[in-house]
GROMACS .gro file of C-alpha atoms in nm:
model
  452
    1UNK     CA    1  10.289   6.981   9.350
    2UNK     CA    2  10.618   6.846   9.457
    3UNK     CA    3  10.738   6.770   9.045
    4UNK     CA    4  10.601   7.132   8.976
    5UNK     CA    5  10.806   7.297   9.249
    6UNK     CA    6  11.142   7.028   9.145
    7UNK     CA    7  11.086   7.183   8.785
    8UNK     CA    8  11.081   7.492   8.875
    9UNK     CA    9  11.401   7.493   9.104
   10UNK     CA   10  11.539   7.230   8.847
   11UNK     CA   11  11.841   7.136   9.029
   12UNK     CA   12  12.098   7.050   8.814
   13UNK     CA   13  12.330   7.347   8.882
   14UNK     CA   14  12.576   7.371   9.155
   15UNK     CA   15  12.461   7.650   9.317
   16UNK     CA   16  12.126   7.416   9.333
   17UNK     CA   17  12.268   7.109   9.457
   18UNK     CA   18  12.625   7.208   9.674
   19UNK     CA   19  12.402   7.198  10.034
   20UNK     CA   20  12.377   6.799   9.961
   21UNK     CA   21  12.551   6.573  10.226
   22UNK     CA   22  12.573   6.897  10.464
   23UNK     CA   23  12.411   6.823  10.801
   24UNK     CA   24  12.136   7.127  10.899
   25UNK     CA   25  12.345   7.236  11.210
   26UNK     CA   26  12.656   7.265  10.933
   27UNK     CA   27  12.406   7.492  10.709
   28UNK     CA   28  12.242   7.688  10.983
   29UNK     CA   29  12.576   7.799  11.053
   30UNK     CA   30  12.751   7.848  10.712
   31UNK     CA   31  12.425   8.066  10.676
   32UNK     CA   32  12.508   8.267  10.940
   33UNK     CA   33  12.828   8.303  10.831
   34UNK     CA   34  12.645   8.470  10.485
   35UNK     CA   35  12.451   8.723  10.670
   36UNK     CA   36  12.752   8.816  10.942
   37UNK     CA   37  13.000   8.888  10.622
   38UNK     CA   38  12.736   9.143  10.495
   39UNK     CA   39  12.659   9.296  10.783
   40UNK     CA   40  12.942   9.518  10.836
   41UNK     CA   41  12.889   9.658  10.512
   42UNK     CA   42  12.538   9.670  10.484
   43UNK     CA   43  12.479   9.868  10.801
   44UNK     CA   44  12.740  10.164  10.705
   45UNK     CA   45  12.492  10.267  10.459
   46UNK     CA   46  12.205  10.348  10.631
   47UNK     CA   47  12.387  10.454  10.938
   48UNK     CA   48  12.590  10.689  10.721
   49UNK     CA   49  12.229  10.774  10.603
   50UNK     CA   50  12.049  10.875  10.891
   51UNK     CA   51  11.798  10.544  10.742
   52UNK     CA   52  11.700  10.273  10.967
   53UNK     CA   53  11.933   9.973  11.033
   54UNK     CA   54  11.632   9.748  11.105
   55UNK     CA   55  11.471   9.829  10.770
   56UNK     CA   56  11.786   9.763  10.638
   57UNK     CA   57  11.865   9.422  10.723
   58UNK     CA   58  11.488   9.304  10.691
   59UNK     CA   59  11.512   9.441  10.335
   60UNK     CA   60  11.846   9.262  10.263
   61UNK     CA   61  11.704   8.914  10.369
   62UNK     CA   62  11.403   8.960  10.193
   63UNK     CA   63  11.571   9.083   9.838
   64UNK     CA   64  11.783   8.799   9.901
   65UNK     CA   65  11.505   8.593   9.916
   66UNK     CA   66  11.311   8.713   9.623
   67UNK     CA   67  11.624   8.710   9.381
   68UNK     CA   68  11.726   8.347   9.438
   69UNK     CA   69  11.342   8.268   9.389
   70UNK     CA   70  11.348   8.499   9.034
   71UNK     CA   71  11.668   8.279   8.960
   72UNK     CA   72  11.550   7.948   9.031
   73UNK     CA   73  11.827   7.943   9.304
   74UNK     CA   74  12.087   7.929   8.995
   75UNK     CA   75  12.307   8.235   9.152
   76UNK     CA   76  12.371   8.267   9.524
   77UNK     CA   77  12.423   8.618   9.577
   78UNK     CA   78  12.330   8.791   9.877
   79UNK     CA   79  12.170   9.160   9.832
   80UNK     CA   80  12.327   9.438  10.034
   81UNK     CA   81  12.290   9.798  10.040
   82UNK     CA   82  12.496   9.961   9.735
   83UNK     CA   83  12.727  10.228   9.852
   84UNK     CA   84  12.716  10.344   9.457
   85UNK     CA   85  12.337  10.466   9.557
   86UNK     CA   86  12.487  10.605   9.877
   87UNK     CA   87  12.588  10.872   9.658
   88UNK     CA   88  12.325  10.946   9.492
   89UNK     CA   89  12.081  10.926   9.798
   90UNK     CA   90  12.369  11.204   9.973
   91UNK     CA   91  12.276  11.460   9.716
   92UNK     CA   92  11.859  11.416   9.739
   93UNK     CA   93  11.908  11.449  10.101
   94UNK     CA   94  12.139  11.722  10.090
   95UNK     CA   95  11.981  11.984  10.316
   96UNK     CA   96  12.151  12.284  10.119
   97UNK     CA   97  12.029  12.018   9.783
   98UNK     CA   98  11.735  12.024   9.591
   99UNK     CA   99  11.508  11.918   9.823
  100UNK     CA  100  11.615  12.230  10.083
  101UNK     CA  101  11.232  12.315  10.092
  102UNK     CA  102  11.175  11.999  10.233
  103UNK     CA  103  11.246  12.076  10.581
  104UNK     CA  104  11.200  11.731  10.730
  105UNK     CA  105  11.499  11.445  10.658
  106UNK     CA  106  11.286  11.189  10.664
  107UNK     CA  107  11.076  11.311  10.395
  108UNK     CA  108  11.377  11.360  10.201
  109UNK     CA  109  11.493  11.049  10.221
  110UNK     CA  110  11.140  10.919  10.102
  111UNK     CA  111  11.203  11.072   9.742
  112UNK     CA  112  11.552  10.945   9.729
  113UNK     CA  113  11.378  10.584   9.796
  114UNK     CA  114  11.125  10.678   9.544
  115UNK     CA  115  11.429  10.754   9.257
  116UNK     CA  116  11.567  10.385   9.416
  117UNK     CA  117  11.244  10.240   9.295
  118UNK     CA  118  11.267  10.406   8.957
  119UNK     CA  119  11.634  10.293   8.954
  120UNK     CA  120  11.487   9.948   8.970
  121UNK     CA  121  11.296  10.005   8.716
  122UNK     CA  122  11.606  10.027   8.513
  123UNK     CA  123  11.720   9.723   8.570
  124UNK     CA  124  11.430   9.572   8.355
  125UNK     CA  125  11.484   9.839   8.080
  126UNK     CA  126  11.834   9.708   8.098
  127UNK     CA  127  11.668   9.333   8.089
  128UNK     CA  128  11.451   9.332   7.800
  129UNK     CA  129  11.796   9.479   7.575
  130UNK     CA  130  12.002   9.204   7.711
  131UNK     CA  131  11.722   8.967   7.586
  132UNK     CA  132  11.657   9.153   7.268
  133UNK     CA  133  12.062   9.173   7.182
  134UNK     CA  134  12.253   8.877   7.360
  135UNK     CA  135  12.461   8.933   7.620
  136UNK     CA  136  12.780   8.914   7.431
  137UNK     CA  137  12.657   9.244   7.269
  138UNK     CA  138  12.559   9.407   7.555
  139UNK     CA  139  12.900   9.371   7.766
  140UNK     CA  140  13.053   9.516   7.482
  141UNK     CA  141  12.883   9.817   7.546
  142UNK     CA  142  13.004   9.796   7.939
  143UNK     CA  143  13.362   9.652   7.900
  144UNK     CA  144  13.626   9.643   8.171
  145UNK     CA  145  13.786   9.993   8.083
  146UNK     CA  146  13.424  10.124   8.182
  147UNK     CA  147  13.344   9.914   8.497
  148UNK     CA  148  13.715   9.949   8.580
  149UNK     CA  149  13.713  10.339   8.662
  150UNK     CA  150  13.392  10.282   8.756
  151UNK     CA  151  13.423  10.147   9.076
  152UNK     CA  152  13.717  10.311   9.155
  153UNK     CA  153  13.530  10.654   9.141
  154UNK     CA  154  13.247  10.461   9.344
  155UNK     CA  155  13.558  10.447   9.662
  156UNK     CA  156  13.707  10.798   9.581
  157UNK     CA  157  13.392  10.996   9.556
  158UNK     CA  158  13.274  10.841   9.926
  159UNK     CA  159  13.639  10.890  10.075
  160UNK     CA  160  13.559  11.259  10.236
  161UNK     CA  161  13.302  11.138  10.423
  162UNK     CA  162  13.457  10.856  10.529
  163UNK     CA  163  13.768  11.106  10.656
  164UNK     CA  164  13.469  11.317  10.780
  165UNK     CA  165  13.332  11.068  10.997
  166UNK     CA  166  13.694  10.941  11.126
  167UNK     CA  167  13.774  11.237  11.256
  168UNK     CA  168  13.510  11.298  11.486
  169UNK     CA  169  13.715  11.075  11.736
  170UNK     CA  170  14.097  11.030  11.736
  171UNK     CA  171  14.045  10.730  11.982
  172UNK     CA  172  13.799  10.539  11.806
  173UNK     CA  173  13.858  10.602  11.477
  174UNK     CA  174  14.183  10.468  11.414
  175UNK     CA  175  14.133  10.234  11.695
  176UNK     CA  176  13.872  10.068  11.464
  177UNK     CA  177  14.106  10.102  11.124
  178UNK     CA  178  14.386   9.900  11.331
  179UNK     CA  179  14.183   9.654  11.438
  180UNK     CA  180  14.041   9.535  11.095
  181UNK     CA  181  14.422   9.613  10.963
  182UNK     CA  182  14.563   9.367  11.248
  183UNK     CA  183  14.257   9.091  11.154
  184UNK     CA  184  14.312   9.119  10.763
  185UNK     CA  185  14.721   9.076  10.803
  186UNK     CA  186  14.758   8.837  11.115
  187UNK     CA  187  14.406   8.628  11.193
  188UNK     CA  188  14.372   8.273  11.117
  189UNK     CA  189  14.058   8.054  11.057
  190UNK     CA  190  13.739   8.172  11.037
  191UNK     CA  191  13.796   8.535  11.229
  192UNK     CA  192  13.981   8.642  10.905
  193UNK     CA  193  13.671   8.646  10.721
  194UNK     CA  194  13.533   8.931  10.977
  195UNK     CA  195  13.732   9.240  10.957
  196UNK     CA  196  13.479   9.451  10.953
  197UNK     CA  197  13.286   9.284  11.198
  198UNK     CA  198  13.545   9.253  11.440
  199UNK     CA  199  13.685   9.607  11.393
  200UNK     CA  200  13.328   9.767  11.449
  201UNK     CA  201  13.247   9.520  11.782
  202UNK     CA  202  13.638   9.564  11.887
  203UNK     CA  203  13.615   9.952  11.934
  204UNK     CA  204  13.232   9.947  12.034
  205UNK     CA  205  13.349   9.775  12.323
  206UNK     CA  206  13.635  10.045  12.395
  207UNK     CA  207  13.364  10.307  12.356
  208UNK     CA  208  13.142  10.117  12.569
  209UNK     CA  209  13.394  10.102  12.828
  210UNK     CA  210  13.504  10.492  12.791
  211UNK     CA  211  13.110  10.598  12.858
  212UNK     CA  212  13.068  10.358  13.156
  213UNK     CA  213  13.421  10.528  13.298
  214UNK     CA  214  13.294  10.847  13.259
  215UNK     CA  215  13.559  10.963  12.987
  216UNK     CA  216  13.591  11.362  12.824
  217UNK     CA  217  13.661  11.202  12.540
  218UNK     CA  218  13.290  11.016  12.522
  219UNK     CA  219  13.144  11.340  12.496
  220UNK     CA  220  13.320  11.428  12.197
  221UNK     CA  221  13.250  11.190  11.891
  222UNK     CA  222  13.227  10.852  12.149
  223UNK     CA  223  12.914  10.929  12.329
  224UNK     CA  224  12.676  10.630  12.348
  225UNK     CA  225  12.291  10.645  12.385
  226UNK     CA  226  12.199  10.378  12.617
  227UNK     CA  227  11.873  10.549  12.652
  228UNK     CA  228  11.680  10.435  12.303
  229UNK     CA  229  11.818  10.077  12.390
  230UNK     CA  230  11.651  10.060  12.738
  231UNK     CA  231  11.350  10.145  12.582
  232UNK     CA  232  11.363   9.929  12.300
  233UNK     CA  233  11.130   9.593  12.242
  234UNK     CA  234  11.299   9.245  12.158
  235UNK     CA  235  11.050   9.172  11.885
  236UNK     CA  236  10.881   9.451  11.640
  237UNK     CA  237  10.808   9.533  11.289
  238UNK     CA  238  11.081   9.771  11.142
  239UNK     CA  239  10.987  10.118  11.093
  240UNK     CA  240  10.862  10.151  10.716
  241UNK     CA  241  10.863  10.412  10.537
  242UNK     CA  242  10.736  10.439  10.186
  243UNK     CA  243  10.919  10.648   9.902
  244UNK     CA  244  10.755  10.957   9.721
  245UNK     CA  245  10.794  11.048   9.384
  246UNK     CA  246  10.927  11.367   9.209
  247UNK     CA  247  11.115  11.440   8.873
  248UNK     CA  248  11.433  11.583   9.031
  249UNK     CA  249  11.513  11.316   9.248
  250UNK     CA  250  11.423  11.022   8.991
  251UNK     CA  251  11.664  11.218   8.736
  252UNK     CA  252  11.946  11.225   9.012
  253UNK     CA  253  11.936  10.875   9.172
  254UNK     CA  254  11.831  10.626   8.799
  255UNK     CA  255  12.168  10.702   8.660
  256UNK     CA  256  12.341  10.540   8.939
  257UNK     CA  257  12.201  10.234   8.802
  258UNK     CA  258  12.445  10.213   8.539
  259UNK     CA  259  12.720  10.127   8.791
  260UNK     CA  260  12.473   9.890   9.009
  261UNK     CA  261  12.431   9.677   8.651
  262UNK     CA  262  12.777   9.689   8.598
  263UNK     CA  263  12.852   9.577   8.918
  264UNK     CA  264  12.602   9.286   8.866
  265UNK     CA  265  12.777   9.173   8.600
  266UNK     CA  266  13.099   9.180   8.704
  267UNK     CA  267  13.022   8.967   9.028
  268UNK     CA  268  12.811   8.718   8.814
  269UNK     CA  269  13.139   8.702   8.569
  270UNK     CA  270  13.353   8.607   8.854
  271UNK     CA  271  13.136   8.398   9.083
  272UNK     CA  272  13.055   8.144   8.727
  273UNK     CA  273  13.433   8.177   8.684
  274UNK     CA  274  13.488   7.976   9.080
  275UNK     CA  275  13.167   7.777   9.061
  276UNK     CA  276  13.260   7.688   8.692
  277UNK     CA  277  12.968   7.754   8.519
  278UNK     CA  278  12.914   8.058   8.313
  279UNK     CA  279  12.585   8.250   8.509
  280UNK     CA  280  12.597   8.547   8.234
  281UNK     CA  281  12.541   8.359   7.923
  282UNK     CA  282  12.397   8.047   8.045
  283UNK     CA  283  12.182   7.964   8.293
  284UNK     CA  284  12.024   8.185   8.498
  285UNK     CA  285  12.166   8.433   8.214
  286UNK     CA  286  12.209   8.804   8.246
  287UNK     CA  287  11.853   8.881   8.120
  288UNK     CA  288  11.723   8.706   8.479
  289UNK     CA  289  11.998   8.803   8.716
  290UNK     CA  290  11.933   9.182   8.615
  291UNK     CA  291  11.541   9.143   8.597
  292UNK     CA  292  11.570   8.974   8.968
  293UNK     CA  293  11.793   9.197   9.109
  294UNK     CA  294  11.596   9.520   8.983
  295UNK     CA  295  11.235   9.318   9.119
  296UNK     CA  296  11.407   9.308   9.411
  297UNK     CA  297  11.507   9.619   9.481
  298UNK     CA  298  11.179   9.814   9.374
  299UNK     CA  299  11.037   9.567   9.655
  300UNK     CA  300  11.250   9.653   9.865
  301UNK     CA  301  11.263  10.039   9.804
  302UNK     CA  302  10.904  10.020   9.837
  303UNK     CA  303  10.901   9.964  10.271
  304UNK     CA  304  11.219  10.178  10.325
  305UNK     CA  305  11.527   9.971  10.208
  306UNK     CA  306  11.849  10.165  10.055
  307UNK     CA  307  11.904  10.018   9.711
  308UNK     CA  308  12.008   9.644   9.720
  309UNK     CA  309  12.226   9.488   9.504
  310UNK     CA  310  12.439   9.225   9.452
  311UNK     CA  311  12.716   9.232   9.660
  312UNK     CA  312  13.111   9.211   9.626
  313UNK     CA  313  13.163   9.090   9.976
  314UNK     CA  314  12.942   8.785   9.895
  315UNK     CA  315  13.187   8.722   9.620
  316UNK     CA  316  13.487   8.750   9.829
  317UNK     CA  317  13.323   8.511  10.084
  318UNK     CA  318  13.210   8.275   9.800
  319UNK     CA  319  13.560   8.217   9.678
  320UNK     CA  320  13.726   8.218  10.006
  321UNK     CA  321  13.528   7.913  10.138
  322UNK     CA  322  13.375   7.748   9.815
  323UNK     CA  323  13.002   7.696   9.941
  324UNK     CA  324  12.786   7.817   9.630
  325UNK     CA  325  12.506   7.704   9.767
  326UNK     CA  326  12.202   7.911   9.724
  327UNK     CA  327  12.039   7.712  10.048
  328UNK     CA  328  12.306   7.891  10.222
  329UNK     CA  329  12.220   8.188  10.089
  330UNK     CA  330  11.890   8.153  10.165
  331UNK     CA  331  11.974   8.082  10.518
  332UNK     CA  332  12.214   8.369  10.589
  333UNK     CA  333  11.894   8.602  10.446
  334UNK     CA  334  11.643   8.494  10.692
  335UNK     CA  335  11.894   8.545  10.993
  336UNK     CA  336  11.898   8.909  10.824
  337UNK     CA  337  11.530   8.911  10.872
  338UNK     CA  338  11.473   8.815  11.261
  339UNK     CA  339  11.739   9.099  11.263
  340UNK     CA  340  11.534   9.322  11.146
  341UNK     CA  341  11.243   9.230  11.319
  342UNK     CA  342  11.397   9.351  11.656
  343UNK     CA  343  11.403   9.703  11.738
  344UNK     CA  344  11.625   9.622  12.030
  345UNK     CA  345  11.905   9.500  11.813
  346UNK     CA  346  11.864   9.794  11.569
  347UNK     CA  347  11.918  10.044  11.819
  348UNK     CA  348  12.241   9.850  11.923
  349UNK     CA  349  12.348   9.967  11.583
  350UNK     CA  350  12.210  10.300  11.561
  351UNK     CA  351  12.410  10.366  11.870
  352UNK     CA  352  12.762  10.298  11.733
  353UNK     CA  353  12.976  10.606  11.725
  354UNK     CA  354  13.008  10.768  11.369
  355UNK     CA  355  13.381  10.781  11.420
  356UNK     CA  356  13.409  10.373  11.465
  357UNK     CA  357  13.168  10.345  11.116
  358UNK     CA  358  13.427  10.644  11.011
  359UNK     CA  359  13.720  10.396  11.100
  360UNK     CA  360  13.548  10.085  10.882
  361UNK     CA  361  13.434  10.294  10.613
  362UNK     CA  362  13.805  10.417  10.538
  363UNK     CA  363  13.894  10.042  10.510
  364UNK     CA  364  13.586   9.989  10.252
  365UNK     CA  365  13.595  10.255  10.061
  366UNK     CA  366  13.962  10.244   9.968
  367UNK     CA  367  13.889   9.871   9.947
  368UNK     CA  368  13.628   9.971   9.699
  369UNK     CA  369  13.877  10.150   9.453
  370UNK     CA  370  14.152   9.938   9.508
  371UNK     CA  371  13.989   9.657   9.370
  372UNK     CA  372  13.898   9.852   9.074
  373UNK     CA  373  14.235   9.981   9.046
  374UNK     CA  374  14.312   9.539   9.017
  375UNK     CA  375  13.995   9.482   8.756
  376UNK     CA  376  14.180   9.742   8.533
  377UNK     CA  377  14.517   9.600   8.594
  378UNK     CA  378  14.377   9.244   8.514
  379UNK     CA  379  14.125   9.305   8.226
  380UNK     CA  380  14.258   9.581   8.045
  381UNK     CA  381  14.538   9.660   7.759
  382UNK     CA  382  14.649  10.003   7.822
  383UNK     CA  383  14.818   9.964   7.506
  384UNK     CA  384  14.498   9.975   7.289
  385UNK     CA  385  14.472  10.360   7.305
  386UNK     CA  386  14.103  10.362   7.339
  387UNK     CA  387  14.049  10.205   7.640
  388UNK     CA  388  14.365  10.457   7.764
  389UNK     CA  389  14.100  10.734   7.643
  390UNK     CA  390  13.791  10.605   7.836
  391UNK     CA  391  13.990  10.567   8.130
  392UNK     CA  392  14.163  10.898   8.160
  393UNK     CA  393  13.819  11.041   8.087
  394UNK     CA  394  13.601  10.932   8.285
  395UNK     CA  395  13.859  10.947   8.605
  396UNK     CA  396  13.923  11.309   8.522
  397UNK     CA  397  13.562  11.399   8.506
  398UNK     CA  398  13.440  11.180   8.799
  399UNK     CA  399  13.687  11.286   9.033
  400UNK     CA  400  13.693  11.673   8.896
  401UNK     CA  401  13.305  11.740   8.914
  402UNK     CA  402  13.282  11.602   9.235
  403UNK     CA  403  13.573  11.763   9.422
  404UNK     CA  404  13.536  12.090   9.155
  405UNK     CA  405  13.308  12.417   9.183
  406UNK     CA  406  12.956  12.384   9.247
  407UNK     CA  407  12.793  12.295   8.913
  408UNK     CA  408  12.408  12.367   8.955
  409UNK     CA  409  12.156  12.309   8.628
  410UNK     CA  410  11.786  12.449   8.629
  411UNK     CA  411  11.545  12.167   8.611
  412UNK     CA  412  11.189  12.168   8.643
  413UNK     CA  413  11.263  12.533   8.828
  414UNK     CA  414  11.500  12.316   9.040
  415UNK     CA  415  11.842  12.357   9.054
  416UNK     CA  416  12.046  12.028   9.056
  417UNK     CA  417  12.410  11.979   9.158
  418UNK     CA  418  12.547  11.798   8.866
  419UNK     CA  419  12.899  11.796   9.090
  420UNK     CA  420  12.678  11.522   9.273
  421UNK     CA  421  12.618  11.323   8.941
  422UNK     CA  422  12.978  11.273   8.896
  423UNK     CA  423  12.933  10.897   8.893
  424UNK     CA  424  12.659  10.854   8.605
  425UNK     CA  425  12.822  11.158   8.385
  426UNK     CA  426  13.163  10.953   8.384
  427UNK     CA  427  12.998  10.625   8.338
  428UNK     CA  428  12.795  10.762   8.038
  429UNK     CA  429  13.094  10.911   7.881
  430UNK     CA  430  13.283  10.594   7.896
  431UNK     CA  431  13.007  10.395   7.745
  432UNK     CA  432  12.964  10.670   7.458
  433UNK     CA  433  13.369  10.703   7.405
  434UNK     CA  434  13.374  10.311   7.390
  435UNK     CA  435  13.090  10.297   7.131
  436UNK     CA  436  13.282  10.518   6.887
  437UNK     CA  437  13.664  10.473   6.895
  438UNK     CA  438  13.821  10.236   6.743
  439UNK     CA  439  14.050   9.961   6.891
  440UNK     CA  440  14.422  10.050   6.826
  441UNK     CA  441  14.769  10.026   6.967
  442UNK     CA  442  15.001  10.263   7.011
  443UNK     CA  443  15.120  10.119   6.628
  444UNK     CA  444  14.798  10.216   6.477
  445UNK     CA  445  14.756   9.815   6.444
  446UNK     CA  446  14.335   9.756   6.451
  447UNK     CA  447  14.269   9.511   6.736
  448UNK     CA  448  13.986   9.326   6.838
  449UNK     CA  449  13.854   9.273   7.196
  450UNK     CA  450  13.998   9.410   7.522
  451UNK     CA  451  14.154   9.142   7.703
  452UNK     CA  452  14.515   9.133   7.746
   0.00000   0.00000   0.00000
């Protein structure tokens, strides 16, 4: 049993073997350190939502968990909710959407999990090409000047809400924006690799504090509900909810999976970059990493999870402190899951004022597109006209449908907002624009590749 299981993990990579000569008390807490990186993130989904944190978090350690087993612990990523989806799952909840004669939110929400699950589904389509055409083919098809404006429409699209939520509290909300601004520029140690954290639990106090005084100003956008919390058990299952299927919602949230692949690769590309070892190409290879992370998130989907993914603020943490060690990983996910398995803790977050998640979100969002604004600036020759083209494109669309008129097509006697497809529109039109221009300069010179 034991050689089965040692050829199955067949530790030989470093993500395999980096735990070794690391005392438990020294992995126990770099694993915390995993999960507490995520969390800020990961909860501003399905607060932002109206989904349940404790689902949330029980999902994210579990995906974890099942996509470091589907890799043979070869890539340690942590899964965390994809704030691509987050659009998607906006418009199929949408109460003036398609689903407005769904009166209740939650059953809305269970066919936006049930187009997640479909999404996932993807992800294998997307699998079986990779293994059928190489993978040097198929990130041809998704180069930089695609994924690029990609994720900066990803940050731009979310940024009204994000201003939406802010708003609701001119204490709190830019209370919470200085805070991570102040631990970003000035911390040292450890504490600068929890903004978000620290921002979110620095102005939760300050809100705290403002409802035990008594203040106006917790009645308006800083009220806390102690109430749910009193109530609350330590220890519980998370509140699962199961998706249901229909054609309008699957046809509005699958796209989105073209930016969650994208994204996959792109953190798989620079992770094997650090680590030294090329993850795309070699081993685990593209083919697994997409077929795990799409197993994964139909699991997932399946109980009540917003779409997982891999996750850039794993990267960041990964390069920052050098442990690629999938034990770690592995670790950090099952701290997620005794998380989730307390209803106490969930309402904790569930009671945080939307104008302090208002406050982070500005700081992730812009975040977001900023660091697609550097993956362009990095990875592309704005010289070679086409890949000017595709970017122009799809930045002009993406940003144009979605802040535009109302654009509504008739679907299976449904109307859809296509405004709300912005994201999967501009990422199609890149992928078709890159697939028949050629590569020139400015010269007319024929080039190959897009690298500068």
């Amino acid at each position: 049993m034991k050689n089965a299981i040692m050829r199955w993990w067949d530790p030989t990579g470093i993500a395999q073997t980096a735990h070794r000569g690391e005392s438990a008390a020294s992995l126990i807490v770099k694993g915390l350190q995993s999960m507490l990186v995520m969390f800020g993130a990961t909860i501003i989904v399905p607060l932002t939502l109206g989904m349940s944190p404790q689902v949330t978090l029980f999902g994210m350690g579990i995906g974890t968990w099942l996509f470091l087993l589907l890799t043979k612990g070869k890539s340690p990523m942590t899964m965390g909710s994809s704030f691509a989806f987050m659009i998607g799952v906006l418009g199929v909840i949408d109460p003036n959407g398609p689903l407005a004669h769904v009166a209740e939110h939650n059953e809305r929400l269970q066919y936006a999990l049930g187009g997640i699950v479909i999404a996932g589904a993807v992800y294998l389509v997307f699998s079986l090409l990779v293994k059928w055409i190489g993978a040097n083919r198929f990130m041809h098809v998704l180069p930089h000047a695609v994924t690029g404006p990609t994720v900066v429409l990803i940050g731009v699209t979310l940024a009204p809400h994000a201003v939406n939520q802010f708003a609701t509290s001119w204490i709190l909300g830019p209370l919470t924006l200085i805070i991570i601004i102040v631990v970003m520029i000035f911390a040292r140690g450890k504490a600068k690799a929890f903004p978000i954290l620290i921002g979110l639990a620095g102005a939760y106090f300050v809100a705290v504090m403002m409802n035990l005084a008594g203040s106006l100003e917790a009645t308006n956008g800083a009220y806390i509900n102690f109430y749910a919390l009193r109530d609350a058990d330590i220890f519980g299952l998370p509140p699962f909810m199961a998706p249901k299927f229909a054609l309008v919602p699957i046809l509005m949230m699958a796209p989105f999976a073209l930016a969650t692949v994208a994204e996959n690769i792109a953190d798989h590309v620079i992770v094997g970059q650090e680590m030294g070892e090329d993850l795309v190409r070699n081993k685990p290879g593209l083919s697994r990493t997409l077929f795990a992370d799409g197993i994964q998130s139909m699991a997932v989907a399946a109980f009540g999870t917003p779409m997982n993914t891999t996750y850039s603020e794993n990267v960041g943490l990964l390069i920052i402190t050098k442990v690629f060690s999938s034990i770690v990983v592995a670790i950090g996910a099952g701290f997620a899951v005794l998380l989730g398995l307390s209803p106490a803790f969930a309402e904790v977050v569930r009671s945080i004022p939307v104008s302090i998640i208002g406050g982070a979100s500005i700081m992730l969002y812009g975040m977001i597109a900023s660091i697609g604004m550097r993956n362009v600036k990095e990875h592309v020759n704005l010289n070679i006209e086409k890949y000017l083209i595709i970017m122009s494109v799809m930045l002009v669309v993406g940003i144009g449908m979605r802040f535009g008129n109302i654009i509504r097509v008739e679907i299976a006697e449904t109307a859809i907002r296509l405004d709300r497809m912005n994201l999967p529109v501009a990422i199609i039109l890149g992928v078709i624009l890159n697939a028949v221009l050629p590569n020139k300069y400015y010269g007319g010179k024929t080039v190959e590749g897009e690298q500068k």
